[in-house]
XYZ file of C-alpha atoms in Angstrom:
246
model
C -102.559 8.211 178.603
C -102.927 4.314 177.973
C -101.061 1.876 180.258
C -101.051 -1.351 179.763
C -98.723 -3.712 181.853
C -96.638 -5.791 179.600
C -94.697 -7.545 182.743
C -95.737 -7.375 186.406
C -93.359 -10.101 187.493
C -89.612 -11.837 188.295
C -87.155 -13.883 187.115
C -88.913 -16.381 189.741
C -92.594 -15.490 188.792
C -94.824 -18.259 187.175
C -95.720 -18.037 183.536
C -98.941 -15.295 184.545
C -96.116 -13.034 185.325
C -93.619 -12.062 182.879
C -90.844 -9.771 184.377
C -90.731 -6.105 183.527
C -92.296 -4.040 180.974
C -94.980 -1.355 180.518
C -96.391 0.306 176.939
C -97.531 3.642 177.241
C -99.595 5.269 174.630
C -100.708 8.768 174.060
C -102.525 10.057 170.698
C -100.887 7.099 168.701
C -97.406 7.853 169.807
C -95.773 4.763 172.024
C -93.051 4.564 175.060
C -92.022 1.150 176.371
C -90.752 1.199 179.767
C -88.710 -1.470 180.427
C -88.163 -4.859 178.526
C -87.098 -7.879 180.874
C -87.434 -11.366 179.241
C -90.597 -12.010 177.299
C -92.099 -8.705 176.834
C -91.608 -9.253 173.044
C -93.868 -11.703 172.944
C -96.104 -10.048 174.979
C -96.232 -6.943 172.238
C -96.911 -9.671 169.877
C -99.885 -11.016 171.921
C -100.942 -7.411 171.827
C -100.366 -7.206 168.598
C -98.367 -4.138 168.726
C -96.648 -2.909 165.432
C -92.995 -3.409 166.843
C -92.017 -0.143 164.104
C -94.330 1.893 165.666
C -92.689 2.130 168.825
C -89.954 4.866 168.694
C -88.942 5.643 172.268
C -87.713 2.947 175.095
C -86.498 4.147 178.924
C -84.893 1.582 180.334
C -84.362 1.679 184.600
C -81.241 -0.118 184.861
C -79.226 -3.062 183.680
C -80.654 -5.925 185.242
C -81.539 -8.881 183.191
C -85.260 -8.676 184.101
C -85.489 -4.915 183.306
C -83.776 -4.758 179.621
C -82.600 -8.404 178.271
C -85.119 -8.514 175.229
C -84.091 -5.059 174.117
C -81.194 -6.829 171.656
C -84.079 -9.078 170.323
C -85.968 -6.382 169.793
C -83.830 -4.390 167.887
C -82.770 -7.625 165.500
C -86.907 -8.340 165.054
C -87.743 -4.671 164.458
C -84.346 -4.955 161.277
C -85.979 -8.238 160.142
C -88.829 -5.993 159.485
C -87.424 -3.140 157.871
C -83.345 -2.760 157.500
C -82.826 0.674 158.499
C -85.554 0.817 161.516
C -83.688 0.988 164.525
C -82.085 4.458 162.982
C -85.426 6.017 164.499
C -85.440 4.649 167.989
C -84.589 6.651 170.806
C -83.429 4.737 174.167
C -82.796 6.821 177.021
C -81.543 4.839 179.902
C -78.863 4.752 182.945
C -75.531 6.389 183.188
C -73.015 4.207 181.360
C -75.772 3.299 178.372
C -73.044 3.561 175.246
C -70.866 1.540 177.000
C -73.306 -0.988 178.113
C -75.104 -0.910 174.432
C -71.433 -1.200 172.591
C -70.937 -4.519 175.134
C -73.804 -6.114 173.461
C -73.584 -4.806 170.229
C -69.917 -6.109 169.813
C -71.390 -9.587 169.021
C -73.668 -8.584 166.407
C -73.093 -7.541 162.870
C -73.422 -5.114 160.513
C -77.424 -5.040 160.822
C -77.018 -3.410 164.254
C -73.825 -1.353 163.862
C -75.100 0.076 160.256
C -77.914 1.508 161.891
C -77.897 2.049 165.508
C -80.230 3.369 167.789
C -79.843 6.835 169.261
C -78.870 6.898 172.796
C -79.238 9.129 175.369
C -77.869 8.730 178.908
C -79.084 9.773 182.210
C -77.394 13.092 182.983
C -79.843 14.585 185.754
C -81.608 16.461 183.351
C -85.316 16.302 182.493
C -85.890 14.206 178.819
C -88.238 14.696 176.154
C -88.578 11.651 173.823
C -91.306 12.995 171.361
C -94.652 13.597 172.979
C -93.083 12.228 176.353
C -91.498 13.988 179.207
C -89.216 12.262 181.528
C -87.606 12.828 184.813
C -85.370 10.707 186.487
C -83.809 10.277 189.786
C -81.329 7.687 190.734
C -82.855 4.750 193.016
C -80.329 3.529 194.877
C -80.976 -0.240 193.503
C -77.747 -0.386 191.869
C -75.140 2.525 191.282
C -76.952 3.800 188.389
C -80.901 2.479 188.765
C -83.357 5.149 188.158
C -87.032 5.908 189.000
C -89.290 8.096 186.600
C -91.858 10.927 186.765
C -92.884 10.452 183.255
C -96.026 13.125 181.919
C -97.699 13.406 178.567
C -101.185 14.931 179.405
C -101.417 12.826 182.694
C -98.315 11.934 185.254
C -97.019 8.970 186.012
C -94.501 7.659 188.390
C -92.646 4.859 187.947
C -90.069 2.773 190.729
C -88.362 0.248 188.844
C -86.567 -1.855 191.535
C -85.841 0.365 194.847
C -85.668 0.115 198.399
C -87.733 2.659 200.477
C -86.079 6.510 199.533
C -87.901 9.128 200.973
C -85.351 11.187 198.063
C -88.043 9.611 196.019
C -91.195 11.725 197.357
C -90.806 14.945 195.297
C -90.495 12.531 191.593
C -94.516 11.022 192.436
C -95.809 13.616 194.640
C -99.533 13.829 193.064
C -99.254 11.885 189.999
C -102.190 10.373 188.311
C -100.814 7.025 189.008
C -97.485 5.711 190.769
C -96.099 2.034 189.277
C -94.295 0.692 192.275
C -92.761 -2.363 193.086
C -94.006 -4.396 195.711
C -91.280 -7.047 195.649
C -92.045 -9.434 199.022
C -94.139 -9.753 201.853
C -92.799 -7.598 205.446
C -91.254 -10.365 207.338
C -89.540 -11.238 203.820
C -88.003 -7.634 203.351
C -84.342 -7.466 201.851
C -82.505 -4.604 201.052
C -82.902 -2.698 197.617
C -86.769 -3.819 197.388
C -90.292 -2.736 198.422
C -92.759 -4.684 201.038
C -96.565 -3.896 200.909
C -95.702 -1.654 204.470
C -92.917 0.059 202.545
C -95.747 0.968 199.638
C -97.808 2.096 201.804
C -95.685 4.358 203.638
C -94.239 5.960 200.455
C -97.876 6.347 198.985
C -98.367 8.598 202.178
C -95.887 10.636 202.010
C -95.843 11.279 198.331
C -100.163 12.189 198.681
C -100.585 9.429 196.241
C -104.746 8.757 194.984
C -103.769 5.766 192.769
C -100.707 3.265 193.062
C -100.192 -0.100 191.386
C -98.277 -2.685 192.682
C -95.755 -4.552 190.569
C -93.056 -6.650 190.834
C -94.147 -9.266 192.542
C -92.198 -12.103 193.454
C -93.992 -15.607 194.361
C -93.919 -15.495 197.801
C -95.914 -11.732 197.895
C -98.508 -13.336 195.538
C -101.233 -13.889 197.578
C -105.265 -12.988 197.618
C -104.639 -10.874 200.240
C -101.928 -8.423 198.591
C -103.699 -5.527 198.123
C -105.360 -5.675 201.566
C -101.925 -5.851 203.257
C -101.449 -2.659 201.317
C -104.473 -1.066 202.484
C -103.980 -1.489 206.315
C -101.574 1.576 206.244
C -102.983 3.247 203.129
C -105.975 4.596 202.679
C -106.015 5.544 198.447
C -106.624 3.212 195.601
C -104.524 0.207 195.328
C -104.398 -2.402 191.472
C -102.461 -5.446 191.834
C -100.512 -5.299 188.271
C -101.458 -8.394 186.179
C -100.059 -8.977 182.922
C -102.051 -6.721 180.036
C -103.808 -4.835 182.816
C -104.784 -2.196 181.086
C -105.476 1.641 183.032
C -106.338 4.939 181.350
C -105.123 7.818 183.093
């Protein structure tokens, strides 16, 4: 499996740090994770083949998590009318009703060939090649962290505050994506500090974590060592197109 960070920032990051998104690649098949604002361009930098990606999970509704996923879809019918009829987004509990609030102010080149949809329901996911497990977060009523495994495993927080529910969806992955949102004496509620990384890392046995997410004031040299005091495995601060092999 192929990783390659697409977004490893916030709405208040610098230009270095787009907000969220991650491409995942396995024997030439694609899953984008996420798509907060800019991560089309990004593909584009990449030069990704927007019609080759078939299958998006989206974490929850937040602006930075999913806002170019309309774009995408109207860039991906530019390209070739009837494209978005093979896309498969799987993504929180309320998705059709959230999708049919954007859609209603588009035409007929969305509603003539929609995307398929599928909506959390507690139950594990297969999008092609890709396996998927979710768990609700508690970041918002219906946020949602992933165990996602196609040869390797790979766990993925989205935005959450410390849930030790969380433990049993990255126990032993390959690699665990977590937020890392501000520094300690920073800490709100519904985000991760590098003690709160730590900490989960422990308890879920965790070899390799990467810390995303990061908001301006947690962007410092000294990140990943403020990580390490309480955690003794591997620790990558996310940059944007950081690429990983797992």
């Amino acid at each position: 499996m192929k990783l390659t960070v697409l977004g490893s920032g916030t709405m208040t990051s610098p230009p270095k740090r787009t907000p969220a998104g991650y491409l995942l690649e396995h024997n030439d098949d694609y899953l984008l994770v996420d798509m907060g604002p800019g991560i089309i361009r990004q593909l584009k930098c990449m030069e990704i083949d927007l019609l080759h990606i078939k299958y998006i999970a989206i974490s929850h509704f937040h602006l930075d998590h999913c806002s170019d996923l309309m774009a995408f879809l109207m860039n991906r019918f530019l390209l070739q009318e009837n494209a978005n009829q093979d896309l498969t987004i799987f993504g929180p509990t309320g998705l059709e009703a959230w999708f049919s609030a954007q859609a209603q102010w588009q035409g007929a080149w969305l509603h003539n060939a929609r995307p398929r949809l599928i909506a959390f329901d507690h139950q594990p996911v297969q999008l092609g090649s890709w396996q998927i497990i979710a768990a609700l977060n508690g970041h918002t009523d219906n946020s949602m962290s992933f165990r996602i495994a196609n040869g390797a495993t790979l766990f993925y927080s989205s935005d959450t505050g410390f849930q030790e529910e969380l433990v049993p969806l990255a126990r032993d992955v390959d690699l665990a994506i977590i937020e890392c949102s501000l520094p300690d004496h920073l800490k709100i509620d519904g985000h991760l500090t590098p003690s709160d990384v730590a900490r989960f890392s422990n308890l879920a046995k965790l070899q390799r974590v990467l810390a995303t997410h990061i908001y301006p004031q947690n962007d410092t040299p000294d990140l990943k060592q403020r990580i390490q005091r309480h955690f003794d495995g591997e620790v990558i601060i996310a940059n944007d197109f950081l690429t990983l092999y797992l």
